[in-house]
Amino acid sequence: MKTTDVLQVYDAGYAADYDNRFLLLPDIRSNTEADLTVLRGVLGPDARWLDIGCGTGYFLSKFPGVARAGYDLSAAMLAQAQTASPDALFFREGDFRDPVPEWRAQWSLVTCMWSAYSYCETVKEVEQVVANMVEWTRPGGAIFIPVLDLEEMRGTSVLYHTDSAGIYPGDFWITGITWSWAESETGKTHHHLIAPHLEHFIRLLAPHFERVEVVSHPPVTPGGPARRAVLATGRHAGPEVARPAVVAWPAPAPSVSLAATLPLAVLLEEVAARLRPGHIWRAVRHRLSR
């Protein structure tokens, strides 16, 4: 989206309602709490934390006393953040695609919560945002990026990389998709947002860290896709490293029976149908005759 379009969406009214609409809904709150759990695990006693695309600063507000700062394009969202975290180092208005030389290697944790990177106009711009995050992270530090991709939005898994020896040999990557959302409640439209492939984030971060972990949050609906995030830890001191990060994937989630997702009334109706007179006797007789 263009900068002007982003600012039209994230006005004062939108900012005032944001937390309740997107972070605190009963169906979503489990993901919010899961993100907070990850943050607690990486914020040490000497932490310096920068959240880019910080929005209302909800996550920053949950860690009073931690040296923390927020960076966002929307003045309306930043006003909410400043109110929620009066003890923060600062809240700065700006574009996270732009370099900020004075932040180089200054932060033990750099985050981009709730897919703020989606408002870049291309995957190439997302790559620049990630490059900035890497540059701003100090040696030994960490980056945390919750990911919104096709698998979460549609339950569709897309192979990230293939190589071909056919008519056009070479490597082929699905680096991301675009998506749009016209909100019924507010009438606002989010145009052509960017959703990079989760493995593209891994590819961008792995050369700079000791470990990259794919974090899986509980599904919002039983049997549905889990929301995932990328946590990179152990930032290397140098710009280049011969040995890329160890990449850790979560264990596969246990399969969920379809019956476990059905409402109780539907299950009772099915049981009653199977207990109709004669059904059990016919089943027993059929079994005994085998």
PDB file of C-alpha atoms in Angstrom:
ATOM      1  CA  MET A   1       0.000   0.000   0.000  1.00  0.00           C
ATOM      2  CA  LYS A   2       1.027   3.572  -0.573  1.00  0.00           C
ATOM      3  CA  THR A   3       2.005   5.542   2.521  1.00  0.00           C
ATOM      4  CA  THR A   4      -0.981   7.853   2.101  1.00  0.00           C
ATOM      5  CA  ASP A   5      -3.330   4.837   1.960  1.00  0.00           C
ATOM      6  CA  VAL A   6      -1.850   3.370   5.150  1.00  0.00           C
ATOM      7  CA  LEU A   7      -2.339   6.654   6.980  1.00  0.00           C
ATOM      8  CA  GLN A   8      -5.953   6.868   5.801  1.00  0.00           C
ATOM      9  CA  VAL A   9      -6.638   3.437   7.316  1.00  0.00           C
ATOM     10  CA  TYR A  10      -4.798   3.984  10.591  1.00  0.00           C
ATOM     11  CA  ASP A  11      -6.489   7.179  11.729  1.00  0.00           C
ATOM     12  CA  ALA A  12      -7.463   8.138  15.292  1.00  0.00           C
ATOM     13  CA  GLY A  13     -10.716   6.163  15.306  1.00  0.00           C
ATOM     14  CA  TYR A  14      -9.064   3.027  13.962  1.00  0.00           C
ATOM     15  CA  ALA A  15      -6.244   3.357  16.489  1.00  0.00           C
ATOM     16  CA  ALA A  16      -8.678   3.697  19.405  1.00  0.00           C
ATOM     17  CA  ASP A  17     -10.422   0.417  18.519  1.00  0.00           C
ATOM     18  CA  TYR A  18      -7.399  -1.535  17.308  1.00  0.00           C
ATOM     19  CA  ASP A  19      -6.472  -3.591  20.381  1.00  0.00           C
ATOM     20  CA  ASN A  20     -10.009  -4.782  21.052  1.00  0.00           C
ATOM     21  CA  ARG A  21     -10.592  -5.691  17.406  1.00  0.00           C
ATOM     22  CA  PHE A  22      -7.319  -7.416  16.596  1.00  0.00           C
ATOM     23  CA  LEU A  23      -5.513  -8.460  19.781  1.00  0.00           C
ATOM     24  CA  LEU A  24      -8.074  -9.101  22.507  1.00  0.00           C
ATOM     25  CA  LEU A  25     -10.920 -10.949  20.770  1.00  0.00           C
ATOM     26  CA  PRO A  26     -11.541 -14.326  22.469  1.00  0.00           C
ATOM     27  CA  ASP A  27     -10.630 -16.259  19.306  1.00  0.00           C
ATOM     28  CA  ILE A  28      -7.423 -14.274  18.790  1.00  0.00           C
ATOM     29  CA  ARG A  29      -6.237 -13.695  22.348  1.00  0.00           C
ATOM     30  CA  SER A  30      -4.511 -17.094  22.548  1.00  0.00           C
ATOM     31  CA  ASN A  31      -2.164 -15.996  19.755  1.00  0.00           C
ATOM     32  CA  THR A  32      -1.540 -12.680  21.493  1.00  0.00           C
ATOM     33  CA  GLU A  33      -0.679 -14.500  24.728  1.00  0.00           C
ATOM     34  CA  ALA A  34       1.583 -16.916  22.827  1.00  0.00           C
ATOM     35  CA  ASP A  35       3.513 -13.970  21.362  1.00  0.00           C
ATOM     36  CA  LEU A  36       3.889 -12.481  24.846  1.00  0.00           C
ATOM     37  CA  THR A  37       5.271 -15.801  26.102  1.00  0.00           C
ATOM     38  CA  VAL A  38       7.958 -15.763  23.407  1.00  0.00           C
ATOM     39  CA  LEU A  39       8.846 -12.170  24.242  1.00  0.00           C
ATOM     40  CA  ARG A  40       9.233 -12.999  27.949  1.00  0.00           C
ATOM     41  CA  GLY A  41      11.708 -15.697  26.992  1.00  0.00           C
ATOM     42  CA  VAL A  42      14.021 -13.390  25.044  1.00  0.00           C
ATOM     43  CA  LEU A  43      13.873 -10.187  27.097  1.00  0.00           C
ATOM     44  CA  GLY A  44      16.781 -10.451  29.530  1.00  0.00           C
ATOM     45  CA  PRO A  45      17.660  -8.064  32.384  1.00  0.00           C
ATOM     46  CA  ASP A  46      19.813  -5.873  30.119  1.00  0.00           C
ATOM     47  CA  ALA A  47      17.389  -5.919  27.187  1.00  0.00           C
ATOM     48  CA  ARG A  48      16.957  -3.057  24.752  1.00  0.00           C
ATOM     49  CA  TRP A  49      13.915  -3.715  22.592  1.00  0.00           C
ATOM     50  CA  LEU A  50      12.809  -1.979  19.398  1.00  0.00           C
ATOM     51  CA  ASP A  51       9.374  -2.810  17.972  1.00  0.00           C
ATOM     52  CA  ILE A  52       8.964  -1.603  14.385  1.00  0.00           C
ATOM     53  CA  GLY A  53       5.448  -1.101  13.101  1.00  0.00           C
ATOM     54  CA  CYS A  54       4.582  -0.984  16.792  1.00  0.00           C
ATOM     55  CA  GLY A  55       1.058   0.336  16.243  1.00  0.00           C
ATOM     56  CA  THR A  56      -0.699   1.005  19.547  1.00  0.00           C
ATOM     57  CA  GLY A  57       2.283  -0.401  21.435  1.00  0.00           C
ATOM     58  CA  TYR A  58       0.182  -3.123  23.053  1.00  0.00           C
ATOM     59  CA  PHE A  59       3.063  -5.590  23.305  1.00  0.00           C
ATOM     60  CA  LEU A  60       5.490  -2.933  24.523  1.00  0.00           C
ATOM     61  CA  SER A  61       3.015  -1.906  27.225  1.00  0.00           C
ATOM     62  CA  LYS A  62       3.129  -5.381  28.783  1.00  0.00           C
ATOM     63  CA  PHE A  63       6.787  -4.967  29.805  1.00  0.00           C
ATOM     64  CA  PRO A  64       7.045  -1.876  32.032  1.00  0.00           C
ATOM     65  CA  GLY A  65      10.557  -1.201  33.205  1.00  0.00           C
ATOM     66  CA  VAL A  66      12.185  -2.768  30.134  1.00  0.00           C
ATOM     67  CA  ALA A  67      14.221  -0.372  27.984  1.00  0.00           C
ATOM     68  CA  ARG A  68      12.001  -0.339  24.912  1.00  0.00           C
ATOM     69  CA  ALA A  69      11.014   1.855  21.980  1.00  0.00           C
ATOM     70  CA  GLY A  70       8.469   1.935  19.173  1.00  0.00           C
ATOM     71  CA  TYR A  71       8.634   2.969  15.524  1.00  0.00           C
ATOM     72  CA  ASP A  72       5.571   3.430  13.323  1.00  0.00           C
ATOM     73  CA  LEU A  73       4.234   5.321  10.322  1.00  0.00           C
ATOM     74  CA  SER A  74       0.950   6.377  11.946  1.00  0.00           C
ATOM     75  CA  ALA A  75       0.926   9.294  14.381  1.00  0.00           C
ATOM     76  CA  ALA A  76      -2.511   8.197  15.609  1.00  0.00           C
ATOM     77  CA  MET A  77      -1.252   4.730  16.523  1.00  0.00           C
ATOM     78  CA  LEU A  78       1.847   6.208  18.170  1.00  0.00           C
ATOM     79  CA  ALA A  79      -0.329   8.466  20.334  1.00  0.00           C
ATOM     80  CA  GLN A  80      -2.002   5.343  21.734  1.00  0.00           C
ATOM     81  CA  ALA A  81       1.394   3.725  22.267  1.00  0.00           C
ATOM     82  CA  GLN A  82       2.788   6.717  24.147  1.00  0.00           C
ATOM     83  CA  THR A  83      -0.194   6.697  26.504  1.00  0.00           C
ATOM     84  CA  ALA A  84       0.153   2.956  27.121  1.00  0.00           C
ATOM     85  CA  SER A  85       3.918   3.079  27.823  1.00  0.00           C
ATOM     86  CA  PRO A  86       4.878   6.452  29.313  1.00  0.00           C
ATOM     87  CA  ASP A  87       8.194   5.010  30.541  1.00  0.00           C
ATOM     88  CA  ALA A  88       9.360   3.903  27.075  1.00  0.00           C
ATOM     89  CA  LEU A  89      12.639   5.264  25.724  1.00  0.00           C
ATOM     90  CA  PHE A  90      10.821   6.906  22.815  1.00  0.00           C
ATOM     91  CA  PHE A  91       8.175   6.512  20.133  1.00  0.00           C
ATOM     92  CA  ARG A  92       9.286   7.668  16.721  1.00  0.00           C
ATOM     93  CA  GLU A  93       7.258   8.345  13.602  1.00  0.00           C
ATOM     94  CA  GLY A  94       8.855   7.030  10.432  1.00  0.00           C
ATOM     95  CA  ASP A  95       9.097   4.414   7.695  1.00  0.00           C
ATOM     96  CA  PHE A  96      10.785   1.126   8.628  1.00  0.00           C
ATOM     97  CA  ARG A  97      11.988   0.711   5.037  1.00  0.00           C
ATOM     98  CA  ASP A  98      14.391   3.605   5.562  1.00  0.00           C
ATOM     99  CA  PRO A  99      17.870   3.210   7.092  1.00  0.00           C
ATOM    100  CA  VAL A 100      18.476   4.632  10.573  1.00  0.00           C
ATOM    101  CA  PRO A 101      22.284   4.625  11.000  1.00  0.00           C
ATOM    102  CA  GLU A 102      22.247   5.552  14.701  1.00  0.00           C
ATOM    103  CA  TRP A 103      20.372   2.329  15.507  1.00  0.00           C
ATOM    104  CA  ARG A 104      23.073   0.056  14.108  1.00  0.00           C
ATOM    105  CA  ALA A 105      23.757  -2.816  16.577  1.00  0.00           C
ATOM    106  CA  GLN A 106      21.891  -0.965  19.341  1.00  0.00           C
ATOM    107  CA  TRP A 107      19.101  -3.408  20.227  1.00  0.00           C
ATOM    108  CA  SER A 108      19.086  -6.816  21.893  1.00  0.00           C
ATOM    109  CA  LEU A 109      15.644  -7.548  20.421  1.00  0.00           C
ATOM    110  CA  VAL A 110      14.008  -6.183  17.279  1.00  0.00           C
ATOM    111  CA  THR A 111      10.419  -7.214  16.536  1.00  0.00           C
ATOM    112  CA  CYS A 112       7.791  -6.621  13.878  1.00  0.00           C
ATOM    113  CA  MET A 113       4.541  -7.691  15.523  1.00  0.00           C
ATOM    114  CA  TRP A 114       1.280  -8.557  13.809  1.00  0.00           C
ATOM    115  CA  SER A 115       2.622  -8.517  10.262  1.00  0.00           C
ATOM    116  CA  ALA A 116       3.172  -4.783   9.916  1.00  0.00           C
ATOM    117  CA  TYR A 117       5.607  -5.647   7.095  1.00  0.00           C
ATOM    118  CA  SER A 118       2.526  -6.539   4.977  1.00  0.00           C
ATOM    119  CA  TYR A 119       2.128  -2.862   4.119  1.00  0.00           C
ATOM    120  CA  CYS A 120       5.306  -2.834   2.053  1.00  0.00           C
ATOM    121  CA  GLU A 121       4.607  -2.604  -1.676  1.00  0.00           C
ATOM    122  CA  THR A 122       6.821  -5.503  -2.785  1.00  0.00           C
ATOM    123  CA  VAL A 123       8.647  -8.526  -1.380  1.00  0.00           C
ATOM    124  CA  LYS A 124      11.845  -6.629  -2.184  1.00  0.00           C
ATOM    125  CA  GLU A 125      10.772  -3.919   0.249  1.00  0.00           C
ATOM    126  CA  VAL A 126      10.064  -6.545   2.920  1.00  0.00           C
ATOM    127  CA  GLU A 127      13.612  -7.794   2.356  1.00  0.00           C
ATOM    128  CA  GLN A 128      14.869  -4.262   3.038  1.00  0.00           C
ATOM    129  CA  VAL A 129      12.852  -4.129   6.269  1.00  0.00           C
ATOM    130  CA  VAL A 130      14.388  -7.434   7.408  1.00  0.00           C
ATOM    131  CA  ALA A 131      17.855  -6.166   6.443  1.00  0.00           C
ATOM    132  CA  ASN A 132      17.253  -3.084   8.602  1.00  0.00           C
ATOM    133  CA  MET A 133      16.144  -5.273  11.516  1.00  0.00           C
ATOM    134  CA  VAL A 134      19.318  -7.340  11.200  1.00  0.00           C
ATOM    135  CA  GLU A 135      21.482  -4.213  11.100  1.00  0.00           C
ATOM    136  CA  TRP A 136      19.787  -2.759  14.177  1.00  0.00           C
ATOM    137  CA  THR A 137      20.252  -5.957  16.232  1.00  0.00           C
ATOM    138  CA  ARG A 138      23.377  -6.083  18.376  1.00  0.00           C
ATOM    139  CA  PRO A 139      25.695  -9.152  18.476  1.00  0.00           C
ATOM    140  CA  GLY A 140      24.049 -11.939  20.449  1.00  0.00           C
ATOM    141  CA  GLY A 141      20.632 -10.348  19.981  1.00  0.00           C
ATOM    142  CA  ALA A 142      17.375 -11.651  18.539  1.00  0.00           C
ATOM    143  CA  ILE A 143      14.665 -10.910  15.977  1.00  0.00           C
ATOM    144  CA  PHE A 144      11.038 -12.017  16.353  1.00  0.00           C
ATOM    145  CA  ILE A 145       8.564 -11.848  13.445  1.00  0.00           C
ATOM    146  CA  PRO A 146       5.052 -13.333  13.664  1.00  0.00           C
ATOM    147  CA  VAL A 147       4.180 -14.448  10.136  1.00  0.00           C
ATOM    148  CA  LEU A 148       0.930 -14.151   8.187  1.00  0.00           C
ATOM    149  CA  ASP A 149       1.116 -16.301   5.055  1.00  0.00           C
ATOM    150  CA  LEU A 150      -1.048 -18.302   2.669  1.00  0.00           C
ATOM    151  CA  GLU A 151      -1.003 -21.361   4.918  1.00  0.00           C
ATOM    152  CA  GLU A 152      -2.599 -19.439   7.780  1.00  0.00           C
ATOM    153  CA  MET A 153      -5.050 -17.472   5.644  1.00  0.00           C
ATOM    154  CA  ARG A 154      -6.254 -20.346   3.458  1.00  0.00           C
ATOM    155  CA  GLY A 155      -4.811 -23.525   4.971  1.00  0.00           C
ATOM    156  CA  THR A 156      -2.830 -24.029   1.760  1.00  0.00           C
ATOM    157  CA  SER A 157       0.797 -25.109   1.877  1.00  0.00           C
ATOM    158  CA  VAL A 158       2.952 -23.886  -1.004  1.00  0.00           C
ATOM    159  CA  LEU A 159       6.387 -25.332  -1.787  1.00  0.00           C
ATOM    160  CA  TYR A 160       8.915 -22.514  -1.352  1.00  0.00           C
ATOM    161  CA  HIS A 161      11.766 -23.715  -3.565  1.00  0.00           C
ATOM    162  CA  THR A 162      12.162 -26.153  -6.441  1.00  0.00           C
ATOM    163  CA  ASP A 163      14.883 -26.745  -8.993  1.00  0.00           C
ATOM    164  CA  SER A 164      14.212 -27.820 -12.537  1.00  0.00           C
ATOM    165  CA  ALA A 165      16.237 -29.586 -15.208  1.00  0.00           C
ATOM    166  CA  GLY A 166      13.512 -29.286 -17.847  1.00  0.00           C
ATOM    167  CA  ILE A 167      13.138 -26.845 -20.706  1.00  0.00           C
ATOM    168  CA  TYR A 168      14.048 -23.907 -18.470  1.00  0.00           C
ATOM    169  CA  PRO A 169      16.495 -25.289 -15.882  1.00  0.00           C
ATOM    170  CA  GLY A 170      17.238 -23.411 -12.697  1.00  0.00           C
ATOM    171  CA  ASP A 171      15.905 -22.566  -9.244  1.00  0.00           C
ATOM    172  CA  PHE A 172      12.335 -21.418  -8.669  1.00  0.00           C
ATOM    173  CA  TRP A 173      11.028 -19.705  -5.521  1.00  0.00           C
ATOM    174  CA  ILE A 174       7.520 -18.724  -4.436  1.00  0.00           C
ATOM    175  CA  THR A 175       8.676 -15.800  -2.311  1.00  0.00           C
ATOM    176  CA  GLY A 176       5.223 -14.465  -1.447  1.00  0.00           C
ATOM    177  CA  ILE A 177       1.674 -13.567  -2.426  1.00  0.00           C
ATOM    178  CA  THR A 178      -0.505 -10.466  -2.267  1.00  0.00           C
ATOM    179  CA  TRP A 179      -3.906 -10.133  -0.620  1.00  0.00           C
ATOM    180  CA  SER A 180      -6.522  -7.465   0.004  1.00  0.00           C
ATOM    181  CA  TRP A 181      -9.203  -6.972   2.649  1.00  0.00           C
ATOM    182  CA  ALA A 182     -12.292  -4.771   2.401  1.00  0.00           C
ATOM    183  CA  GLU A 183     -13.591  -4.371   5.962  1.00  0.00           C
ATOM    184  CA  SER A 184     -17.356  -4.620   6.400  1.00  0.00           C
ATOM    185  CA  GLU A 185     -17.268  -2.977   9.837  1.00  0.00           C
ATOM    186  CA  THR A 186     -15.285   0.165   8.991  1.00  0.00           C
ATOM    187  CA  GLY A 187     -15.562   0.432   5.209  1.00  0.00           C
ATOM    188  CA  LYS A 188     -11.771   0.663   4.975  1.00  0.00           C
ATOM    189  CA  THR A 189      -9.796  -1.364   2.429  1.00  0.00           C
ATOM    190  CA  HIS A 190      -6.286  -2.765   2.791  1.00  0.00           C
ATOM    191  CA  HIS A 191      -5.003  -2.963  -0.782  1.00  0.00           C
ATOM    192  CA  HIS A 192      -2.540  -5.552  -2.123  1.00  0.00           C
ATOM    193  CA  LEU A 193      -0.744  -6.436   1.092  1.00  0.00           C
ATOM    194  CA  ILE A 194       2.400  -8.566   0.932  1.00  0.00           C
ATOM    195  CA  ALA A 195       2.580 -12.028   2.525  1.00  0.00           C
ATOM    196  CA  PRO A 196       6.100 -13.446   2.116  1.00  0.00           C
ATOM    197  CA  HIS A 197       6.549 -17.194   2.415  1.00  0.00           C
ATOM    198  CA  LEU A 198       7.641 -18.204   5.916  1.00  0.00           C
ATOM    199  CA  GLU A 199      10.716 -19.919   4.483  1.00  0.00           C
ATOM    200  CA  HIS A 200      11.693 -16.673   2.775  1.00  0.00           C
ATOM    201  CA  PHE A 201      12.063 -15.070   6.198  1.00  0.00           C
ATOM    202  CA  ILE A 202      14.242 -18.018   7.247  1.00  0.00           C
ATOM    203  CA  ARG A 203      16.407 -17.572   4.155  1.00  0.00           C
ATOM    204  CA  LEU A 204      16.871 -13.870   4.916  1.00  0.00           C
ATOM    205  CA  LEU A 205      17.742 -14.379   8.593  1.00  0.00           C
ATOM    206  CA  ALA A 206      19.773 -17.610   8.611  1.00  0.00           C
ATOM    207  CA  PRO A 207      23.121 -16.116   7.460  1.00  0.00           C
ATOM    208  CA  HIS A 208      23.148 -13.686  10.397  1.00  0.00           C
ATOM    209  CA  PHE A 209      22.143 -15.825  13.404  1.00  0.00           C
ATOM    210  CA  GLU A 210      23.155 -18.959  15.288  1.00  0.00           C
ATOM    211  CA  ARG A 211      19.619 -20.338  15.369  1.00  0.00           C
ATOM    212  CA  VAL A 212      16.326 -19.698  13.600  1.00  0.00           C
ATOM    213  CA  GLU A 213      13.285 -21.311  15.199  1.00  0.00           C
ATOM    214  CA  VAL A 214       9.827 -21.634  13.679  1.00  0.00           C
ATOM    215  CA  VAL A 215       7.379 -21.073  16.533  1.00  0.00           C
ATOM    216  CA  SER A 216       3.899 -22.572  16.181  1.00  0.00           C
ATOM    217  CA  HIS A 217       0.950 -21.114  18.097  1.00  0.00           C
ATOM    218  CA  PRO A 218      -2.239 -23.065  18.902  1.00  0.00           C
ATOM    219  CA  PRO A 219      -4.821 -23.006  16.062  1.00  0.00           C
ATOM    220  CA  VAL A 220      -7.636 -20.503  16.493  1.00  0.00           C
ATOM    221  CA  THR A 221     -10.134 -23.208  15.437  1.00  0.00           C
ATOM    222  CA  PRO A 222      -9.755 -26.956  16.148  1.00  0.00           C
ATOM    223  CA  GLY A 223      -8.044 -28.644  13.240  1.00  0.00           C
ATOM    224  CA  GLY A 224      -7.319 -25.300  11.571  1.00  0.00           C
ATOM    225  CA  PRO A 225      -3.914 -23.932  10.562  1.00  0.00           C
ATOM    226  CA  ALA A 226      -1.649 -22.716  13.340  1.00  0.00           C
ATOM    227  CA  ARG A 227      -0.245 -19.230  13.290  1.00  0.00           C
ATOM    228  CA  ARG A 228       3.527 -19.293  13.055  1.00  0.00           C
ATOM    229  CA  ALA A 229       6.393 -16.970  13.837  1.00  0.00           C
ATOM    230  CA  VAL A 230      10.128 -16.839  13.216  1.00  0.00           C
ATOM    231  CA  LEU A 231      12.521 -16.334  16.135  1.00  0.00           C
ATOM    232  CA  ALA A 232      16.168 -15.746  15.221  1.00  0.00           C
ATOM    233  CA  THR A 233      18.658 -15.770  18.110  1.00  0.00           C
ATOM    234  CA  GLY A 234      22.412 -15.352  18.543  1.00  0.00           C
ATOM    235  CA  ARG A 235      23.155 -12.526  16.109  1.00  0.00           C
ATOM    236  CA  HIS A 236      26.631 -12.933  14.629  1.00  0.00           C
ATOM    237  CA  ALA A 237      29.106 -10.120  15.200  1.00  0.00           C
ATOM    238  CA  GLY A 238      30.262 -10.006  11.573  1.00  0.00           C
ATOM    239  CA  PRO A 239      28.271  -9.228   8.424  1.00  0.00           C
ATOM    240  CA  GLU A 240      29.034 -12.568   6.778  1.00  0.00           C
ATOM    241  CA  VAL A 241      29.260 -16.067   8.178  1.00  0.00           C
ATOM    242  CA  ALA A 242      30.251 -19.307   6.487  1.00  0.00           C
ATOM    243  CA  ARG A 243      27.935 -21.422   8.648  1.00  0.00           C
ATOM    244  CA  PRO A 244      24.258 -20.403   8.497  1.00  0.00           C
ATOM    245  CA  ALA A 245      21.889 -20.797  11.396  1.00  0.00           C
ATOM    246  CA  VAL A 246      20.515 -24.067  12.681  1.00  0.00           C
ATOM    247  CA  VAL A 247      16.842 -24.047  11.658  1.00  0.00           C
ATOM    248  CA  ALA A 248      14.429 -25.673  14.122  1.00  0.00           C
ATOM    249  CA  TRP A 249      10.895 -26.607  13.088  1.00  0.00           C
ATOM    250  CA  PRO A 250       8.081 -27.478  15.520  1.00  0.00           C
ATOM    251  CA  ALA A 251       6.995 -31.088  15.893  1.00  0.00           C
ATOM    252  CA  PRO A 252       3.922 -31.939  13.786  1.00  0.00           C
ATOM    253  CA  ALA A 253       0.676 -31.249  15.617  1.00  0.00           C
ATOM    254  CA  PRO A 254      -1.441 -34.316  16.438  1.00  0.00           C
ATOM    255  CA  SER A 255      -4.271 -34.889  14.002  1.00  0.00           C
ATOM    256  CA  VAL A 256      -7.717 -33.831  15.181  1.00  0.00           C
ATOM    257  CA  SER A 257     -10.718 -36.048  14.535  1.00  0.00           C
ATOM    258  CA  LEU A 258     -13.474 -34.329  12.600  1.00  0.00           C
ATOM    259  CA  ALA A 259     -15.927 -35.520  15.270  1.00  0.00           C
ATOM    260  CA  ALA A 260     -14.001 -33.510  17.865  1.00  0.00           C
ATOM    261  CA  THR A 261     -14.810 -30.298  15.984  1.00  0.00           C
ATOM    262  CA  LEU A 262     -18.570 -30.906  15.695  1.00  0.00           C
ATOM    263  CA  PRO A 263     -21.063 -29.109  17.963  1.00  0.00           C
ATOM    264  CA  LEU A 264     -22.586 -31.257  20.719  1.00  0.00           C
ATOM    265  CA  ALA A 265     -26.070 -31.035  19.175  1.00  0.00           C
ATOM    266  CA  VAL A 266     -24.815 -32.473  15.891  1.00  0.00           C
ATOM    267  CA  LEU A 267     -23.052 -35.332  17.673  1.00  0.00           C
ATOM    268  CA  LEU A 268     -26.174 -36.200  19.699  1.00  0.00           C
ATOM    269  CA  GLU A 269     -28.283 -36.197  16.550  1.00  0.00           C
ATOM    270  CA  GLU A 270     -25.877 -38.619  14.889  1.00  0.00           C
ATOM    271  CA  VAL A 271     -25.857 -40.944  17.928  1.00  0.00           C
ATOM    272  CA  ALA A 272     -29.660 -40.925  18.046  1.00  0.00           C
ATOM    273  CA  ALA A 273     -29.847 -41.821  14.362  1.00  0.00           C
ATOM    274  CA  ARG A 274     -27.550 -44.782  14.859  1.00  0.00           C
ATOM    275  CA  LEU A 275     -29.581 -46.029  17.835  1.00  0.00           C
ATOM    276  CA  ARG A 276     -32.887 -46.144  15.956  1.00  0.00           C
ATOM    277  CA  PRO A 277     -34.788 -49.450  16.533  1.00  0.00           C
ATOM    278  CA  GLY A 278     -33.354 -52.312  14.564  1.00  0.00           C
ATOM    279  CA  HIS A 279     -30.092 -50.642  13.539  1.00  0.00           C
ATOM    280  CA  ILE A 280     -27.973 -52.160  16.311  1.00  0.00           C
ATOM    281  CA  TRP A 281     -29.578 -55.622  15.955  1.00  0.00           C
ATOM    282  CA  ARG A 282     -28.943 -55.666  12.206  1.00  0.00           C
ATOM    283  CA  ALA A 283     -25.324 -54.676  12.805  1.00  0.00           C
ATOM    284  CA  VAL A 284     -24.869 -57.429  15.425  1.00  0.00           C
ATOM    285  CA  ARG A 285     -26.548 -60.049  13.222  1.00  0.00           C
ATOM    286  CA  HIS A 286     -24.357 -59.043  10.295  1.00  0.00           C
ATOM    287  CA  ARG A 287     -21.268 -59.334  12.480  1.00  0.00           C
ATOM    288  CA  LEU A 288     -22.235 -62.797  13.809  1.00  0.00           C
ATOM    289  CA  SER A 289     -22.948 -64.120  10.336  1.00  0.00           C
ATOM    290  CA  ARG A 290     -19.415 -63.388   9.097  1.00  0.00           C
TER     291      ARG A 290
END
